[in-house]
């Protein structure tokens, strides 16, 4: 016997009813982002490897060790996208979207690929929902993006997420600070592990992001970027904080938050959910004013975020789940072979009105019928016997209320419709 084929390590099959929730979350994102003027972009999953090397940065874990990179049949180096911001920036330039009125507001959703060690909440193929605002450099855009993001998450029922916020300042601020931090960590390099030793030369700011417990203590004592911000950066951040306060976005300042990617400047943020365990970051984002220029384009400021959809779904509030992972509302069951076609017709007439119904095409004993309706999670059982069909009626069993009525088939929709639409319970 041949060995069965299994899914690739670090990937998942998303199964129903969970897929219903994914679709519902995505629909919610489309709706809310749409009210802010965001439009969807779909970029290819494969890109030239250079795109990520030039934007995400060679010193990052993503480019250094996590990319799915392979030569195509002509030997060109391609990479399965490990994130989508770089692709959006490339598409923005390639399709000359800068000729449209600024800012350009785009959202995307779809799979990303990183060769990481799989564990709970961390996969090699995972999905992100993200948005990018390209073409405005002011703090009002930062604030609007964060307001939109929190509104989206609130709509899903989240109420205790933590928004962590920091500023990395502009290029001048960071160049100053880089020197200060380089001097500090060089002095204490004996306390740094191998990865951080390497970062000391490539990108010392990233040491602040270390997860190594022994290094965290050193990071706590490191000089703060706050003391090296330019006047403009200070004002940008102060204005953002004031706006977030006034629009009721709950946040906390986290000076050690620097984010993994190289291209950020000014505002950076993460949203965490303590319920997620070790992999608790739900969303990350920030401003990347240099990115478009690094790709050979004009000086265009931008910012964005990416939500990890797998993790979002893992902690999705029960209220949203209940509302959206609904099983079919009713099972239509003929009691004899003669009634099968009538059952199909009744089911069809209900579906036309938007009511979700499954129909039984084989006659079954009551016992197995009840078992089935229970397993499917349907609330109603619609029974069609000889008498009912002859009289144009149907017997409706409500398994929640434990009640039963026999009524004309044309009246069933009136009973089921409000429940399908969540008007009554
Ligand atoms: P990043 O692009 O690294 O800023 O990640 C943004 C979000 O994507 C994170 O906050 C996570 O929720 C999610 N994410 C990143 N890497 C993974 C992964 N390997 N598996 C699942 N989710 C991930």
CSV table of C-alpha atoms and ligand atoms in Angstrom, one decimal:
chain,number,residue,atom,x,y,z
A,1,UNK,CA,0.0,0.0,0.0
A,2,UNK,CA,1.4,3.4,-0.9
A,3,UNK,CA,2.0,5.9,1.9
A,4,UNK,CA,-0.6,8.6,2.3
A,5,UNK,CA,0.3,12.1,1.5
A,6,UNK,CA,0.2,14.6,4.4
A,7,UNK,CA,0.1,18.4,4.4
A,8,UNK,CA,3.4,20.2,4.4
A,9,UNK,CA,4.8,20.9,7.8
A,10,UNK,CA,3.7,24.3,9.2
A,11,UNK,CA,0.6,24.5,6.9
A,12,UNK,CA,-3.0,24.0,7.9
A,13,UNK,CA,-6.3,22.9,6.4
A,14,UNK,CA,-8.9,25.4,7.4
A,15,UNK,CA,-12.1,23.4,7.7
A,16,UNK,CA,-15.8,24.3,8.1
A,17,UNK,CA,-17.3,25.7,10.2
A,18,UNK,CA,-14.1,27.7,10.9
A,19,UNK,CA,-13.9,28.9,7.3
A,20,UNK,CA,-17.3,30.6,7.8
A,21,UNK,CA,-15.7,32.7,10.5
A,22,UNK,CA,-12.7,33.5,8.3
A,23,UNK,CA,-15.1,34.7,5.6
A,24,UNK,CA,-17.1,36.7,8.1
A,25,UNK,CA,-14.0,38.4,9.5
A,26,UNK,CA,-12.8,39.3,6.0
A,27,UNK,CA,-16.3,40.6,5.1
A,28,UNK,CA,-16.2,42.8,8.2
A,29,UNK,CA,-12.7,44.1,7.3
A,30,UNK,CA,-13.9,44.9,3.7
A,31,UNK,CA,-16.9,46.8,5.1
A,32,UNK,CA,-15.1,48.9,7.7
A,33,UNK,CA,-12.0,49.6,5.6
A,34,UNK,CA,-14.3,50.6,2.8
A,35,UNK,CA,-15.9,53.3,4.9
A,36,UNK,CA,-12.5,54.9,5.2
A,37,UNK,CA,-11.9,54.8,1.4
A,38,UNK,CA,-9.6,51.8,1.3
A,39,UNK,CA,-9.8,49.6,-1.8
A,40,UNK,CA,-8.6,46.1,-2.3
A,41,UNK,CA,-5.3,45.2,-4.0
A,42,UNK,CA,-4.3,41.7,-5.0
A,43,UNK,CA,-0.6,41.3,-5.7
A,44,UNK,CA,1.1,38.0,-6.8
A,45,UNK,CA,2.2,35.5,-4.2
A,46,UNK,CA,5.6,35.1,-5.9
A,47,UNK,CA,7.9,38.1,-6.3
A,48,UNK,CA,11.5,38.7,-7.3
A,49,UNK,CA,13.7,37.9,-4.3
A,50,UNK,CA,15.3,41.3,-4.6
A,51,UNK,CA,12.1,43.0,-3.6
A,52,UNK,CA,12.3,41.7,-0.1
A,53,UNK,CA,16.1,42.0,0.2
A,54,UNK,CA,15.9,45.7,-0.7
A,55,UNK,CA,12.9,46.6,1.5
A,56,UNK,CA,12.5,44.2,4.4
A,57,UNK,CA,16.3,44.3,4.9
A,58,UNK,CA,19.2,41.8,4.8
A,59,UNK,CA,19.7,42.0,8.6
A,60,UNK,CA,16.2,40.8,9.4
A,61,UNK,CA,15.2,37.3,10.4
A,62,UNK,CA,12.8,37.2,7.5
A,63,UNK,CA,15.3,37.8,4.8
A,64,UNK,CA,18.2,36.2,6.7
A,65,UNK,CA,16.6,32.8,7.4
A,66,UNK,CA,12.8,32.6,6.8
A,67,UNK,CA,12.1,33.1,3.1
A,68,UNK,CA,10.9,30.4,0.7
A,69,UNK,CA,13.3,31.3,-2.1
A,70,UNK,CA,13.9,29.2,-5.1
A,71,UNK,CA,15.2,29.5,-8.7
A,72,UNK,CA,12.5,29.2,-11.4
A,73,UNK,CA,13.2,27.1,-14.5
A,74,UNK,CA,15.3,29.9,-16.0
A,75,UNK,CA,17.3,30.4,-12.8
A,76,UNK,CA,15.7,33.6,-11.7
A,77,UNK,CA,15.5,33.9,-7.9
A,78,UNK,CA,11.8,34.0,-6.8
A,79,UNK,CA,10.4,34.2,-3.3
A,80,UNK,CA,7.0,33.4,-1.9
A,81,UNK,CA,6.0,36.6,-0.2
A,82,UNK,CA,6.8,36.7,3.5
A,83,UNK,CA,4.8,39.9,3.9
A,84,UNK,CA,2.8,42.1,1.5
A,85,UNK,CA,3.8,45.7,2.2
A,86,UNK,CA,6.8,45.4,-0.1
A,87,UNK,CA,4.6,44.0,-2.8
A,88,UNK,CA,2.1,46.8,-2.4
A,89,UNK,CA,4.9,49.4,-2.6
A,90,UNK,CA,6.2,47.7,-5.8
A,91,UNK,CA,2.7,47.6,-7.3
A,92,UNK,CA,2.2,51.3,-6.4
A,93,UNK,CA,5.2,52.3,-8.3
A,94,UNK,CA,4.9,49.8,-11.2
A,95,UNK,CA,1.2,50.8,-11.8
A,96,UNK,CA,1.9,54.5,-11.3
A,97,UNK,CA,-0.8,54.7,-8.6
A,98,UNK,CA,0.9,57.9,-7.5
A,99,UNK,CA,-0.8,59.6,-10.4
A,100,UNK,CA,-4.1,59.2,-8.6
A,101,UNK,CA,-5.2,61.6,-5.9
A,102,UNK,CA,-3.2,61.1,-2.7
A,103,UNK,CA,-3.3,59.4,-0.4
A,104,UNK,CA,-3.7,55.9,-2.0
A,105,UNK,CA,-5.5,53.6,0.4
A,106,UNK,CA,-5.2,49.9,-0.2
A,107,UNK,CA,-6.1,46.8,1.8
A,108,UNK,CA,-5.2,43.2,1.1
A,109,UNK,CA,-5.7,39.8,2.6
A,110,UNK,CA,-4.1,36.5,1.9
A,111,UNK,CA,-1.3,34.0,2.6
A,112,UNK,CA,2.2,34.8,3.6
A,113,UNK,CA,5.1,32.3,3.8
A,114,UNK,CA,7.9,32.2,6.4
A,115,UNK,CA,10.2,29.3,7.1
A,116,UNK,CA,9.9,29.5,10.9
A,117,UNK,CA,9.8,26.8,13.5
A,118,UNK,CA,6.1,25.8,13.6
A,119,UNK,CA,4.3,26.0,17.0
A,120,UNK,CA,0.9,27.1,18.3
A,121,UNK,CA,0.1,30.3,16.6
A,122,UNK,CA,3.1,30.2,14.3
A,123,UNK,CA,2.9,28.6,10.9
A,124,UNK,CA,4.9,28.5,7.7
A,125,UNK,CA,1.9,29.5,5.7
A,126,UNK,CA,-0.3,32.0,7.5
A,127,UNK,CA,-2.6,34.7,6.5
A,128,UNK,CA,-2.6,38.5,7.0
A,129,UNK,CA,-5.2,41.2,6.6
A,130,UNK,CA,-3.4,44.4,6.0
A,131,UNK,CA,-3.9,48.0,4.9
A,132,UNK,CA,-1.5,50.6,3.5
A,133,UNK,CA,-2.0,54.3,3.3
A,134,UNK,CA,0.5,55.8,0.8
A,135,UNK,CA,1.1,59.5,0.2
A,136,UNK,CA,0.6,61.3,3.4
A,137,UNK,CA,3.2,61.9,6.1
A,138,UNK,CA,1.2,63.7,8.8
A,139,UNK,CA,0.1,62.3,12.2
A,140,UNK,CA,-3.6,62.6,11.3
A,141,UNK,CA,-3.1,59.6,8.9
A,142,UNK,CA,-1.4,57.6,11.7
A,143,UNK,CA,-4.3,58.4,14.0
A,144,UNK,CA,-7.0,57.6,11.4
A,145,UNK,CA,-5.3,54.2,10.6
A,146,UNK,CA,-5.2,53.3,14.3
A,147,UNK,CA,-8.8,54.4,14.8
A,148,UNK,CA,-9.9,52.3,11.9
A,149,UNK,CA,-8.0,49.3,13.2
A,150,UNK,CA,-9.5,49.5,16.7
A,151,UNK,CA,-12.9,50.0,15.2
A,152,UNK,CA,-12.5,46.8,13.2
A,153,UNK,CA,-11.3,44.8,16.2
A,154,UNK,CA,-14.1,46.2,18.4
A,155,UNK,CA,-16.6,45.2,15.7
A,156,UNK,CA,-15.3,41.6,16.0
A,157,UNK,CA,-16.1,41.8,19.7
A,158,UNK,CA,-12.6,42.4,21.2
A,159,UNK,CA,-12.5,44.7,24.2
A,160,UNK,CA,-9.3,44.0,26.0
A,161,UNK,CA,-6.6,44.2,23.4
A,162,UNK,CA,-3.5,46.2,24.1
A,163,UNK,CA,-2.2,48.7,21.6
A,164,UNK,CA,1.5,49.2,22.2
A,165,UNK,CA,2.9,52.4,20.6
A,166,UNK,CA,6.4,53.8,20.0
A,167,UNK,CA,8.1,56.2,17.7
A,168,UNK,CA,11.4,55.5,16.0
A,169,UNK,CA,11.7,59.1,14.9
A,170,UNK,CA,12.8,60.3,11.5
A,171,UNK,CA,16.1,59.5,9.8
A,172,UNK,CA,18.1,62.2,11.5
A,173,UNK,CA,16.8,61.1,15.0
A,174,UNK,CA,17.6,57.5,14.2
A,175,UNK,CA,21.1,58.1,12.8
A,176,UNK,CA,21.9,60.0,16.1
A,177,UNK,CA,20.4,57.3,18.2
A,178,UNK,CA,22.1,54.5,16.3
A,179,UNK,CA,25.5,55.9,17.2
A,180,UNK,CA,24.5,56.2,20.8
A,181,UNK,CA,23.1,52.7,21.0
A,182,UNK,CA,26.1,51.2,19.1
A,183,UNK,CA,28.4,52.7,21.7
A,184,UNK,CA,26.3,51.4,24.6
A,185,UNK,CA,26.0,47.8,23.3
A,186,UNK,CA,29.7,47.7,22.2
A,187,UNK,CA,30.6,48.5,25.8
A,188,UNK,CA,28.5,45.6,27.0
A,189,UNK,CA,29.0,43.3,24.1
A,190,UNK,CA,30.1,40.5,26.4
A,191,UNK,CA,26.5,40.3,27.6
A,192,UNK,CA,25.1,39.8,24.0
A,193,UNK,CA,24.4,36.5,22.3
A,194,UNK,CA,25.5,35.6,18.9
A,195,UNK,CA,22.5,37.1,17.0
A,196,UNK,CA,22.8,40.4,18.8
A,197,UNK,CA,26.5,40.5,18.3
A,198,UNK,CA,25.8,40.3,14.6
A,199,UNK,CA,23.1,43.0,14.8
A,200,UNK,CA,25.5,45.3,16.6
A,201,UNK,CA,27.2,45.8,13.2
A,202,UNK,CA,24.3,45.4,10.8
A,203,UNK,CA,21.4,47.1,12.7
A,204,UNK,CA,22.0,47.8,16.4
A,205,UNK,CA,18.4,49.1,16.9
A,206,UNK,CA,17.1,45.6,16.5
A,207,UNK,CA,18.9,44.5,19.6
A,208,UNK,CA,16.2,46.4,21.5
A,209,UNK,CA,13.7,43.9,20.1
A,210,UNK,CA,15.5,40.9,21.6
A,211,UNK,CA,13.5,38.2,23.2
A,212,UNK,CA,16.5,36.7,25.0
A,213,UNK,CA,15.8,37.1,28.7
A,214,UNK,CA,19.4,37.8,29.6
A,215,UNK,CA,19.6,40.5,27.1
A,216,UNK,CA,16.3,42.1,28.1
A,217,UNK,CA,17.9,43.3,31.3
A,218,UNK,CA,20.6,45.1,29.4
A,219,UNK,CA,18.1,46.6,27.0
A,220,UNK,CA,16.2,48.0,30.0
A,221,UNK,CA,19.3,50.0,30.9
A,222,UNK,CA,20.0,51.2,27.3
A,223,UNK,CA,19.7,54.9,26.4
A,224,UNK,CA,16.3,55.8,25.2
A,225,UNK,CA,15.4,57.0,21.7
A,226,UNK,CA,13.0,59.5,23.3
A,227,UNK,CA,16.0,61.6,24.4
A,228,UNK,CA,17.4,61.7,20.8
A,229,UNK,CA,14.3,62.6,18.8
A,230,UNK,CA,14.3,65.6,16.4
A,231,UNK,CA,11.9,68.4,17.1
A,232,UNK,CA,9.7,67.3,14.2
A,233,UNK,CA,9.6,63.7,15.3
A,234,UNK,CA,8.6,64.8,18.8
A,235,UNK,CA,5.8,66.9,17.5
A,236,UNK,CA,4.5,64.2,15.1
A,237,UNK,CA,4.3,61.7,18.0
A,238,UNK,CA,2.8,64.1,20.5
A,239,UNK,CA,0.1,65.0,18.0
A,240,UNK,CA,-0.7,61.4,17.3
A,241,UNK,CA,-1.0,60.6,21.0
A,242,UNK,CA,-3.3,63.6,21.5
A,243,UNK,CA,-5.5,62.4,18.6
A,244,UNK,CA,-5.7,58.9,19.9
A,245,UNK,CA,-6.7,60.2,23.3
A,246,UNK,CA,-9.4,62.4,21.8
A,247,UNK,CA,-10.8,59.5,19.6
A,248,UNK,CA,-10.8,57.1,22.5
A,249,UNK,CA,-8.1,54.7,21.3
A,250,UNK,CA,-6.6,52.9,24.3
A,251,UNK,CA,-2.8,52.5,24.0
A,252,UNK,CA,0.3,52.2,26.1
A,253,UNK,CA,3.8,53.5,25.3
A,254,UNK,CA,6.5,50.9,24.8
A,255,UNK,CA,9.9,52.3,24.2
A,256,UNK,CA,11.5,49.0,23.4
A,257,UNK,CA,9.1,48.3,20.6
A,258,UNK,CA,11.1,48.6,17.4
A,259,UNK,CA,9.5,46.0,15.1
A,260,UNK,CA,11.4,43.4,13.1
A,261,UNK,CA,11.6,45.1,9.8
A,262,UNK,CA,14.1,47.7,8.7
A,263,UNK,CA,11.9,50.0,6.8
A,264,UNK,CA,10.0,51.7,9.7
A,265,UNK,CA,10.3,55.3,10.8
A,266,UNK,CA,8.2,57.5,13.2
A,267,UNK,CA,5.2,55.6,14.4
A,268,UNK,CA,5.4,51.8,15.1
A,269,UNK,CA,2.8,49.8,16.9
A,270,UNK,CA,1.7,46.3,17.9
A,271,UNK,CA,-1.5,44.9,19.2
A,272,UNK,CA,-1.2,42.0,21.6
A,273,UNK,CA,-3.7,39.6,23.2
A,274,UNK,CA,-2.6,38.0,26.4
A,275,UNK,CA,-4.9,35.0,25.6
A,276,UNK,CA,-2.6,33.9,22.8
A,277,UNK,CA,0.3,32.7,25.0
A,278,UNK,CA,3.9,33.1,23.7
A,279,UNK,CA,3.0,34.1,20.2
A,280,UNK,CA,0.7,36.9,21.4
A,281,UNK,CA,1.2,39.6,18.7
A,282,UNK,CA,-2.0,39.9,16.8
A,283,UNK,CA,-1.1,42.9,14.6
A,284,UNK,CA,2.0,45.0,13.7
A,285,UNK,CA,2.5,48.1,11.8
A,286,UNK,CA,3.9,51.5,11.5
A,287,UNK,CA,5.1,54.3,9.2
A,288,UNK,CA,7.6,53.5,6.4
A,289,UNK,CA,8.5,56.8,4.8
A,290,UNK,CA,11.6,55.5,3.1
A,291,UNK,CA,10.2,52.4,1.5
A,292,UNK,CA,9.0,53.7,-1.8
A,293,UNK,CA,12.3,55.6,-2.2
A,294,UNK,CA,14.3,52.5,-1.4
A,295,UNK,CA,12.5,50.8,-4.3
A,296,UNK,CA,13.7,53.5,-6.7
A,297,UNK,CA,10.5,55.7,-6.5
A,298,UNK,CA,9.9,59.2,-5.4
A,299,UNK,CA,9.9,60.4,-1.8
A,300,UNK,CA,6.4,59.2,-0.7
A,301,UNK,CA,5.5,58.7,2.9
A,302,UNK,CA,3.4,55.8,3.9
A,303,UNK,CA,2.1,53.7,6.7
A,304,UNK,CA,0.2,50.4,7.3
A,305,UNK,CA,-0.5,47.4,9.4
A,306,UNK,CA,-0.8,43.7,9.1
A,307,UNK,CA,-3.0,41.6,11.3
A,308,UNK,CA,-2.2,37.9,11.7
A,309,UNK,CA,-5.5,36.3,10.7
A,310,UNK,CA,-4.7,32.9,12.1
A,311,UNK,CA,-4.0,34.4,15.5
A,312,UNK,CA,-7.0,36.7,15.2
A,313,UNK,CA,-9.3,33.7,14.6
A,314,UNK,CA,-7.7,31.8,17.5
A,315,UNK,CA,-8.9,34.4,20.0
A,316,UNK,CA,-12.0,35.5,18.2
A,317,UNK,CA,-14.7,36.5,20.8
A,318,UNK,CA,-17.5,34.1,21.4
A,319,UNK,CA,-20.1,36.7,20.5
A,320,UNK,CA,-18.8,36.9,16.9
A,321,UNK,CA,-18.4,33.2,16.6
A,322,UNK,CA,-22.0,32.5,17.7
A,323,UNK,CA,-23.3,35.0,15.3
A,324,UNK,CA,-21.3,33.9,12.2
A,325,UNK,CA,-20.6,30.2,12.4
A,326,UNK,CA,-24.3,29.4,12.0
A,327,UNK,CA,-25.2,25.9,10.9
A,328,UNK,CA,-28.1,25.5,8.4
A,329,UNK,CA,-31.3,26.7,10.1
A,330,UNK,CA,-33.4,23.7,9.1
A,331,UNK,CA,-33.4,20.1,7.9
A,332,UNK,CA,-36.2,19.1,5.6
A,333,UNK,CA,-37.1,15.5,6.0
A,334,UNK,CA,-39.6,13.5,3.9
A,335,UNK,CA,-41.2,10.6,5.8
A,336,UNK,CA,-41.7,8.4,2.7
A,337,UNK,CA,-40.1,8.1,-0.7
A,338,UNK,CA,-43.2,9.7,-2.3
A,339,UNK,CA,-42.5,12.9,-0.3
A,340,UNK,CA,-38.8,13.3,-1.3
A,341,UNK,CA,-39.5,15.6,-4.3
A,342,UNK,CA,-41.9,17.7,-2.3
A,343,UNK,CA,-39.2,18.1,0.3
A,344,UNK,CA,-36.7,19.2,-2.3
A,345,UNK,CA,-39.2,21.8,-3.6
A,346,UNK,CA,-39.9,23.2,-0.1
A,347,UNK,CA,-36.2,23.4,0.6
A,348,UNK,CA,-35.6,25.3,-2.7
A,349,UNK,CA,-38.4,27.8,-2.0
A,350,UNK,CA,-36.9,28.6,1.4
A,351,UNK,CA,-33.4,29.0,0.0
A,352,UNK,CA,-34.7,31.4,-2.6
A,353,UNK,CA,-35.7,33.6,0.4
A,354,UNK,CA,-32.2,33.4,1.8
A,355,UNK,CA,-32.9,30.7,4.4
A,356,UNK,CA,-30.3,28.1,4.8
A,357,UNK,CA,-31.8,24.6,4.5
A,358,UNK,CA,-30.5,21.1,4.0
A,359,UNK,CA,-32.8,18.4,2.6
A,360,UNK,CA,-32.8,14.7,3.3
A,361,UNK,CA,-33.3,12.6,0.1
A,362,UNK,CA,-33.6,9.3,1.8
A,363,UNK,CA,-36.3,8.4,4.2
A,364,UNK,CA,-34.9,7.7,7.7
A,365,UNK,CA,-36.1,6.4,11.0
A,366,UNK,CA,-37.0,9.2,13.5
A,367,UNK,CA,-34.2,8.2,15.7
A,368,UNK,CA,-31.4,8.7,13.1
A,369,UNK,CA,-33.2,11.8,11.9
A,370,UNK,CA,-32.9,13.4,15.3
A,371,UNK,CA,-29.4,12.3,15.6
A,372,UNK,CA,-28.5,13.9,12.3
A,373,UNK,CA,-30.3,17.2,13.0
A,374,UNK,CA,-28.5,17.4,16.3
A,375,UNK,CA,-25.1,16.8,14.7
A,376,UNK,CA,-25.7,19.3,12.0
A,377,UNK,CA,-26.8,21.8,14.7
A,378,UNK,CA,-30.0,22.8,12.8
A,379,UNK,CA,-32.7,24.4,14.9
A,380,UNK,CA,-35.7,23.2,12.9
A,381,UNK,CA,-36.7,19.9,11.6
A,382,UNK,CA,-39.3,20.2,8.8
A,383,UNK,CA,-41.3,17.0,8.5
A,384,UNK,CA,-43.2,16.0,5.4
A,385,UNK,CA,-45.5,13.0,5.6
A,386,UNK,CA,-48.2,11.8,3.3
A,387,UNK,CA,-50.9,13.9,5.1
A,388,UNK,CA,-48.9,17.0,5.1
A,389,UNK,CA,-48.0,16.9,1.4
A,390,UNK,CA,-51.6,16.2,0.5
A,391,UNK,CA,-52.7,19.2,2.5
A,392,UNK,CA,-49.8,21.5,1.3
A,393,UNK,CA,-48.6,21.6,4.9
A,394,UNK,CA,-45.5,20.8,6.9
A,395,UNK,CA,-44.8,19.9,10.5
A,396,UNK,CA,-42.2,22.2,12.0
A,397,UNK,CA,-40.3,21.0,15.1
A,398,UNK,CA,-38.4,23.7,16.9
A,399,UNK,CA,-35.6,21.9,18.7
A,400,UNK,CA,-34.6,24.9,20.8
A,401,UNK,CA,-38.1,25.5,22.1
A,402,UNK,CA,-39.1,21.8,22.0
A,403,UNK,CA,-42.3,22.8,20.3
A,404,UNK,CA,-44.1,21.6,17.2
A,405,UNK,CA,-46.7,23.1,14.8
A,406,UNK,CA,-48.2,22.0,11.6
A,407,UNK,CA,-48.8,24.9,9.2
A,408,UNK,CA,-49.2,25.6,5.5
A,409,UNK,CA,-45.9,25.3,3.6
A,410,UNK,CA,-46.2,28.9,2.4
A,411,UNK,CA,-46.1,30.2,6.0
A,412,UNK,CA,-42.9,28.5,7.0
A,413,UNK,CA,-40.7,31.2,5.6
A,414,UNK,CA,-42.5,33.7,7.7
A,415,UNK,CA,-41.6,31.7,10.8
A,416,UNK,CA,-38.0,31.1,9.8
A,417,UNK,CA,-37.0,34.3,8.2
A,418,UNK,CA,-36.7,36.5,11.3
A,419,UNK,CA,-34.6,33.8,13.0
A,420,UNK,CA,-32.3,33.5,9.9
A,421,UNK,CA,-31.8,37.3,10.0
A,422,UNK,CA,-31.2,37.4,13.8
A,423,UNK,CA,-34.3,39.5,14.4
A,424,UNK,CA,-35.6,37.1,17.1
A,425,UNK,CA,-33.9,34.3,18.9
B,1,LIG,P1,4.8,41.0,10.9
B,1,LIG,O1,4.6,41.1,9.4
B,1,LIG,O2,6.0,40.2,11.3
B,1,LIG,O3,4.8,42.4,11.5
B,1,LIG,O4,3.6,40.3,11.5
B,1,LIG,C1,2.3,40.8,11.6
B,1,LIG,C2,1.4,39.8,12.2
B,1,LIG,O5,1.3,38.6,11.4
B,1,LIG,C3,1.9,39.3,13.6
B,1,LIG,O6,1.5,40.2,14.6
B,1,LIG,C4,1.3,38.0,13.7
B,1,LIG,O7,0.0,38.1,14.2
B,1,LIG,C5,1.2,37.5,12.3
B,1,LIG,N1,2.3,36.5,12.0
B,1,LIG,C6,3.6,36.8,11.7
B,1,LIG,N2,4.3,35.7,11.5
B,1,LIG,C7,3.4,34.6,11.6
B,1,LIG,C8,3.5,33.2,11.6
B,1,LIG,N3,4.6,32.6,11.2
B,1,LIG,N4,2.4,32.5,11.8
B,1,LIG,C9,1.2,33.1,12.1
B,1,LIG,N5,1.1,34.4,12.2
B,1,LIG,C10,2.1,35.2,12.0
